[in-house]
Amino acid sequence: MKLKAIQLRKGNIILFNNELYVLTEVTHITPGKGQAVVQTKMKHIQTGQNAEKRYRPDESVEKAELETRKMEYIYDEGDDLIFMDQETFEQIPMHKEFLGDAIYYLLPNTVVDVNFYKNQPIGVELPLSVDLKVVETEPTLKTATVTSSYKPAVLETGLKVQVPPFIEEGEIVRIDTRDGKYLERVKG
């Protein structure tokens, strides 16, 4: 599918030099004089290699045709996470390195959208937020006043985040999957 460069957004997956790249940054530059450009930074889907490209706003860019399937993360097997297709019950492994930081937001039985390109999985689309249990953090100080200071916490998936001082071990917190930041305490 062709897109005009002006329509590109962060997170789009495009074909660049006949390879799949995910856009990590898209900036529209309008200089005082001269022609406007769309500056992109991207990362190769498989190798992680970075690239940059400037496009004219009306230039055509090939957006990758992806198939999305609902799949459930069911368990770990060595360095792989095993996902099961919700319709066909087919199970596919995905290497932890391939998934990157997404592994910190996945618990068994989590259903996610898995993107496929030519029947090969290329990544997962996480929900905007996930609820995870705090397994390690400093104790709450009863004499502490309410401040904007945060303390480190380790969550059940191994993710390290900063949480408010009133959060204790065993509590469930909601985390933004886009930036890994604490959103709120989940009431049980």
PDB file of C-alpha atoms in Angstrom:
ATOM      1  CA  MET A   1       0.000   0.000   0.000  1.00  0.00           C
ATOM      2  CA  LYS A   2       1.374   3.404  -0.958  1.00  0.00           C
ATOM      3  CA  LEU A   3       1.286   6.350   1.430  1.00  0.00           C
ATOM      4  CA  LYS A   4       2.328   9.938   0.927  1.00  0.00           C
ATOM      5  CA  ALA A   5       5.292  10.796   3.168  1.00  0.00           C
ATOM      6  CA  ILE A   6       3.176  13.448   4.911  1.00  0.00           C
ATOM      7  CA  GLN A   7       0.899  10.608   6.178  1.00  0.00           C
ATOM      8  CA  LEU A   8       3.712   8.665   7.882  1.00  0.00           C
ATOM      9  CA  ARG A   9       3.433   8.196  11.658  1.00  0.00           C
ATOM     10  CA  LYS A  10       5.664   6.769  14.364  1.00  0.00           C
ATOM     11  CA  GLY A  11       5.110   3.004  14.581  1.00  0.00           C
ATOM     12  CA  ASN A  12       4.275   2.527  10.873  1.00  0.00           C
ATOM     13  CA  ILE A  13       6.057  -0.421   9.262  1.00  0.00           C
ATOM     14  CA  ILE A  14       7.369   0.420   5.803  1.00  0.00           C
ATOM     15  CA  LEU A  15       9.417  -1.185   3.054  1.00  0.00           C
ATOM     16  CA  PHE A  16      12.720   0.687   2.715  1.00  0.00           C
ATOM     17  CA  ASN A  17      15.288  -0.774   0.288  1.00  0.00           C
ATOM     18  CA  ASN A  18      13.006  -3.840   0.068  1.00  0.00           C
ATOM     19  CA  GLU A  19      13.422  -4.497   3.812  1.00  0.00           C
ATOM     20  CA  LEU A  20      10.955  -4.051   6.687  1.00  0.00           C
ATOM     21  CA  TYR A  21      11.566  -1.064   8.959  1.00  0.00           C
ATOM     22  CA  VAL A  22       9.502   0.375  11.803  1.00  0.00           C
ATOM     23  CA  LEU A  23       9.403   4.179  12.012  1.00  0.00           C
ATOM     24  CA  THR A  24      10.758   5.310  15.377  1.00  0.00           C
ATOM     25  CA  GLU A  25      10.573   9.044  14.715  1.00  0.00           C
ATOM     26  CA  VAL A  26       8.778  11.169  12.122  1.00  0.00           C
ATOM     27  CA  THR A  27       9.408  14.920  11.986  1.00  0.00           C
ATOM     28  CA  HIS A  28       7.782  17.382   9.598  1.00  0.00           C
ATOM     29  CA  ILE A  29      10.284  20.135   8.816  1.00  0.00           C
ATOM     30  CA  THR A  30       9.130  23.379   7.215  1.00  0.00           C
ATOM     31  CA  PRO A  31      12.110  25.696   6.718  1.00  0.00           C
ATOM     32  CA  GLY A  32      11.699  29.440   6.284  1.00  0.00           C
ATOM     33  CA  LYS A  33      12.535  29.108   2.623  1.00  0.00           C
ATOM     34  CA  GLY A  34      12.916  26.033   0.527  1.00  0.00           C
ATOM     35  CA  GLN A  35      10.796  22.919   0.368  1.00  0.00           C
ATOM     36  CA  ALA A  36       9.273  21.158   3.372  1.00  0.00           C
ATOM     37  CA  VAL A  37      10.557  17.662   4.144  1.00  0.00           C
ATOM     38  CA  VAL A  38       9.541  14.687   6.277  1.00  0.00           C
ATOM     39  CA  GLN A  39      12.545  13.444   8.270  1.00  0.00           C
ATOM     40  CA  THR A  40      12.254   9.802   9.390  1.00  0.00           C
ATOM     41  CA  LYS A  41      14.287   7.620  11.701  1.00  0.00           C
ATOM     42  CA  MET A  42      13.643   3.895  11.485  1.00  0.00           C
ATOM     43  CA  LYS A  43      14.821   0.541  12.769  1.00  0.00           C
ATOM     44  CA  HIS A  44      15.187  -2.663  10.755  1.00  0.00           C
ATOM     45  CA  ILE A  45      12.622  -5.185  12.042  1.00  0.00           C
ATOM     46  CA  GLN A  46      15.007  -8.159  12.205  1.00  0.00           C
ATOM     47  CA  THR A  47      18.510  -6.736  12.631  1.00  0.00           C
ATOM     48  CA  GLY A  48      17.677  -3.656  14.706  1.00  0.00           C
ATOM     49  CA  GLN A  49      19.926  -1.563  12.452  1.00  0.00           C
ATOM     50  CA  ASN A  50      18.997   2.139  12.417  1.00  0.00           C
ATOM     51  CA  ALA A  51      18.460   4.205   9.281  1.00  0.00           C
ATOM     52  CA  GLU A  52      17.351   7.727   8.398  1.00  0.00           C
ATOM     53  CA  LYS A  53      15.655   9.075   5.290  1.00  0.00           C
ATOM     54  CA  ARG A  54      14.254  12.429   4.194  1.00  0.00           C
ATOM     55  CA  TYR A  55      11.194  12.464   1.970  1.00  0.00           C
ATOM     56  CA  ARG A  56       9.398  15.202   0.085  1.00  0.00           C
ATOM     57  CA  PRO A  57       5.859  15.486   1.554  1.00  0.00           C
ATOM     58  CA  ASP A  58       4.228  14.264  -1.680  1.00  0.00           C
ATOM     59  CA  GLU A  59       6.695  11.383  -2.207  1.00  0.00           C
ATOM     60  CA  SER A  60       5.214   7.866  -2.138  1.00  0.00           C
ATOM     61  CA  VAL A  61       6.333   5.397   0.529  1.00  0.00           C
ATOM     62  CA  GLU A  62       5.465   1.678   0.532  1.00  0.00           C
ATOM     63  CA  LYS A  63       3.652   0.694   3.742  1.00  0.00           C
ATOM     64  CA  ALA A  64       4.053  -3.011   4.513  1.00  0.00           C
ATOM     65  CA  GLU A  65       0.919  -5.141   4.072  1.00  0.00           C
ATOM     66  CA  LEU A  66       0.593  -6.891   7.416  1.00  0.00           C
ATOM     67  CA  GLU A  67      -1.773  -9.587   8.583  1.00  0.00           C
ATOM     68  CA  THR A  68      -2.809  -9.351  12.216  1.00  0.00           C
ATOM     69  CA  ARG A  69      -3.895 -12.372  14.248  1.00  0.00           C
ATOM     70  CA  LYS A  70      -5.169 -12.579  17.826  1.00  0.00           C
ATOM     71  CA  MET A  71      -2.771 -14.836  19.704  1.00  0.00           C
ATOM     72  CA  GLU A  72      -2.453 -15.836  23.347  1.00  0.00           C
ATOM     73  CA  TYR A  73       0.931 -15.973  25.059  1.00  0.00           C
ATOM     74  CA  ILE A  74       0.779 -19.334  26.806  1.00  0.00           C
ATOM     75  CA  TYR A  75       4.228 -20.178  28.218  1.00  0.00           C
ATOM     76  CA  ASP A  76       8.044 -19.857  28.042  1.00  0.00           C
ATOM     77  CA  GLU A  77      10.188 -22.573  26.538  1.00  0.00           C
ATOM     78  CA  GLY A  78      13.871 -21.761  26.988  1.00  0.00           C
ATOM     79  CA  ASP A  79      14.572 -18.508  25.127  1.00  0.00           C
ATOM     80  CA  ASP A  80      11.227 -18.610  23.304  1.00  0.00           C
ATOM     81  CA  LEU A  81       7.752 -17.428  24.186  1.00  0.00           C
ATOM     82  CA  ILE A  82       5.019 -19.679  22.800  1.00  0.00           C
ATOM     83  CA  PHE A  83       1.922 -18.025  21.313  1.00  0.00           C
ATOM     84  CA  MET A  84      -1.285 -19.805  20.296  1.00  0.00           C
ATOM     85  CA  ASP A  85      -3.552 -18.605  17.470  1.00  0.00           C
ATOM     86  CA  GLN A  86      -7.033 -17.942  18.923  1.00  0.00           C
ATOM     87  CA  GLU A  87      -8.800 -19.376  15.837  1.00  0.00           C
ATOM     88  CA  THR A  88      -6.634 -22.263  14.576  1.00  0.00           C
ATOM     89  CA  PHE A  89      -4.959 -23.147  17.914  1.00  0.00           C
ATOM     90  CA  GLU A  90      -1.622 -23.307  16.033  1.00  0.00           C
ATOM     91  CA  GLN A  91       1.325 -22.617  18.339  1.00  0.00           C
ATOM     92  CA  ILE A  92       4.320 -20.564  17.237  1.00  0.00           C
ATOM     93  CA  PRO A  93       7.520 -19.734  19.137  1.00  0.00           C
ATOM     94  CA  MET A  94       9.004 -16.222  19.186  1.00  0.00           C
ATOM     95  CA  HIS A  95      12.504 -15.613  20.523  1.00  0.00           C
ATOM     96  CA  LYS A  96      12.772 -13.262  23.523  1.00  0.00           C
ATOM     97  CA  GLU A  97      15.404 -11.139  21.732  1.00  0.00           C
ATOM     98  CA  PHE A  98      13.052 -10.734  18.772  1.00  0.00           C
ATOM     99  CA  LEU A  99      10.274  -9.463  21.066  1.00  0.00           C
ATOM    100  CA  GLY A 100      12.570  -7.010  22.854  1.00  0.00           C
ATOM    101  CA  ASP A 101      11.028  -5.045  25.736  1.00  0.00           C
ATOM    102  CA  ALA A 102       7.554  -6.456  24.961  1.00  0.00           C
ATOM    103  CA  ILE A 103       8.451  -9.469  27.150  1.00  0.00           C
ATOM    104  CA  TYR A 104       8.199  -7.236  30.237  1.00  0.00           C
ATOM    105  CA  TYR A 105       4.497  -6.625  29.570  1.00  0.00           C
ATOM    106  CA  LEU A 106       3.448 -10.214  28.849  1.00  0.00           C
ATOM    107  CA  LEU A 107       1.997 -12.617  31.376  1.00  0.00           C
ATOM    108  CA  PRO A 108       0.739 -16.108  30.502  1.00  0.00           C
ATOM    109  CA  ASN A 109      -2.796 -16.003  29.045  1.00  0.00           C
ATOM    110  CA  THR A 110      -2.341 -12.451  27.720  1.00  0.00           C
ATOM    111  CA  VAL A 111      -4.018 -12.037  24.317  1.00  0.00           C
ATOM    112  CA  VAL A 112      -2.198  -9.728  21.907  1.00  0.00           C
ATOM    113  CA  ASP A 113      -2.272  -8.891  18.217  1.00  0.00           C
ATOM    114  CA  VAL A 114       0.670 -10.495  16.400  1.00  0.00           C
ATOM    115  CA  ASN A 115       1.671  -8.920  13.092  1.00  0.00           C
ATOM    116  CA  PHE A 116       2.682 -11.219  10.241  1.00  0.00           C
ATOM    117  CA  TYR A 117       4.424 -10.331   6.987  1.00  0.00           C
ATOM    118  CA  LYS A 118       4.345 -13.091   4.356  1.00  0.00           C
ATOM    119  CA  ASN A 119       3.317 -15.619   7.057  1.00  0.00           C
ATOM    120  CA  GLN A 120       6.300 -14.728   9.291  1.00  0.00           C
ATOM    121  CA  PRO A 121       5.661 -13.113  12.695  1.00  0.00           C
ATOM    122  CA  ILE A 122       7.325  -9.714  12.900  1.00  0.00           C
ATOM    123  CA  GLY A 123       6.114  -8.368  16.219  1.00  0.00           C
ATOM    124  CA  VAL A 124       3.356  -7.942  18.764  1.00  0.00           C
ATOM    125  CA  GLU A 125       0.999  -5.047  19.426  1.00  0.00           C
ATOM    126  CA  LEU A 126       0.661  -4.622  23.162  1.00  0.00           C
ATOM    127  CA  PRO A 127      -2.385  -3.138  24.869  1.00  0.00           C
ATOM    128  CA  LEU A 128      -1.874   0.503  25.929  1.00  0.00           C
ATOM    129  CA  SER A 129      -1.541  -0.549  29.566  1.00  0.00           C
ATOM    130  CA  VAL A 130      -1.045  -3.718  31.609  1.00  0.00           C
ATOM    131  CA  ASP A 131      -1.608  -4.567  35.274  1.00  0.00           C
ATOM    132  CA  LEU A 132       1.381  -6.170  37.018  1.00  0.00           C
ATOM    133  CA  LYS A 133       2.165  -7.167  40.608  1.00  0.00           C
ATOM    134  CA  VAL A 134       4.963  -5.446  42.559  1.00  0.00           C
ATOM    135  CA  VAL A 135       7.354  -8.159  43.797  1.00  0.00           C
ATOM    136  CA  GLU A 136      10.088  -5.961  45.248  1.00  0.00           C
ATOM    137  CA  THR A 137      10.237  -2.379  46.490  1.00  0.00           C
ATOM    138  CA  GLU A 138      11.418  -0.404  49.492  1.00  0.00           C
ATOM    139  CA  PRO A 139       9.033  -0.327  52.466  1.00  0.00           C
ATOM    140  CA  THR A 140       6.708   2.628  52.907  1.00  0.00           C
ATOM    141  CA  LEU A 141       7.885   5.184  55.429  1.00  0.00           C
ATOM    142  CA  LYS A 142       4.941   6.098  57.671  1.00  0.00           C
ATOM    143  CA  THR A 143       6.506   9.470  58.512  1.00  0.00           C
ATOM    144  CA  ALA A 144       7.083  10.404  54.877  1.00  0.00           C
ATOM    145  CA  THR A 145       5.056  13.302  53.586  1.00  0.00           C
ATOM    146  CA  VAL A 146       3.366  13.214  50.215  1.00  0.00           C
ATOM    147  CA  THR A 147       5.912  14.339  47.672  1.00  0.00           C
ATOM    148  CA  SER A 148       6.484  13.865  43.986  1.00  0.00           C
ATOM    149  CA  SER A 149       9.423  11.568  44.709  1.00  0.00           C
ATOM    150  CA  TYR A 150       9.255   8.035  43.400  1.00  0.00           C
ATOM    151  CA  LYS A 151      11.004   4.838  44.465  1.00  0.00           C
ATOM    152  CA  PRO A 152      12.217   1.872  42.377  1.00  0.00           C
ATOM    153  CA  ALA A 153      10.109  -1.272  42.124  1.00  0.00           C
ATOM    154  CA  VAL A 154      10.492  -4.624  40.376  1.00  0.00           C
ATOM    155  CA  LEU A 155       7.359  -6.137  38.845  1.00  0.00           C
ATOM    156  CA  GLU A 156       6.470  -9.815  38.356  1.00  0.00           C
ATOM    157  CA  THR A 157       7.816  -9.846  34.775  1.00  0.00           C
ATOM    158  CA  GLY A 158      11.180  -8.366  35.815  1.00  0.00           C
ATOM    159  CA  LEU A 159      10.284  -4.847  34.619  1.00  0.00           C
ATOM    160  CA  LYS A 160      11.853  -2.110  36.757  1.00  0.00           C
ATOM    161  CA  VAL A 161       9.744   1.018  37.203  1.00  0.00           C
ATOM    162  CA  GLN A 162       9.484   4.055  39.449  1.00  0.00           C
ATOM    163  CA  VAL A 163       6.400   4.041  41.698  1.00  0.00           C
ATOM    164  CA  PRO A 164       5.006   6.460  44.289  1.00  0.00           C
ATOM    165  CA  PRO A 165       6.208   5.928  47.869  1.00  0.00           C
ATOM    166  CA  PHE A 166       2.830   4.525  49.064  1.00  0.00           C
ATOM    167  CA  ILE A 167       3.045   1.455  46.769  1.00  0.00           C
ATOM    168  CA  GLU A 168       3.941  -1.741  48.656  1.00  0.00           C
ATOM    169  CA  GLU A 169       5.015  -5.254  47.658  1.00  0.00           C
ATOM    170  CA  GLY A 170       2.108  -7.424  46.527  1.00  0.00           C
ATOM    171  CA  GLU A 171       0.064  -4.525  45.127  1.00  0.00           C
ATOM    172  CA  ILE A 172      -1.045  -4.419  41.499  1.00  0.00           C
ATOM    173  CA  VAL A 173      -0.044  -1.372  39.440  1.00  0.00           C
ATOM    174  CA  ARG A 174      -1.062  -0.254  35.940  1.00  0.00           C
ATOM    175  CA  ILE A 175       1.877   0.419  33.592  1.00  0.00           C
ATOM    176  CA  ASP A 176       1.854   2.299  30.265  1.00  0.00           C
ATOM    177  CA  THR A 177       3.357  -0.083  27.661  1.00  0.00           C
ATOM    178  CA  ARG A 178       4.491   2.781  25.405  1.00  0.00           C
ATOM    179  CA  ASP A 179       6.979   4.257  27.886  1.00  0.00           C
ATOM    180  CA  GLY A 180       7.059   1.805  30.813  1.00  0.00           C
ATOM    181  CA  LYS A 181       5.795   4.358  33.321  1.00  0.00           C
ATOM    182  CA  TYR A 182       3.537   3.902  36.329  1.00  0.00           C
ATOM    183  CA  LEU A 183      -0.047   5.082  35.722  1.00  0.00           C
ATOM    184  CA  GLU A 184      -2.000   4.120  38.844  1.00  0.00           C
ATOM    185  CA  ARG A 185      -2.570   1.595  41.603  1.00  0.00           C
ATOM    186  CA  VAL A 186      -5.186  -1.016  40.693  1.00  0.00           C
ATOM    187  CA  LYS A 187      -7.792  -1.457  43.395  1.00  0.00           C
ATOM    188  CA  GLY A 188      -8.431  -5.120  44.172  1.00  0.00           C
TER     189      GLY A 188
END
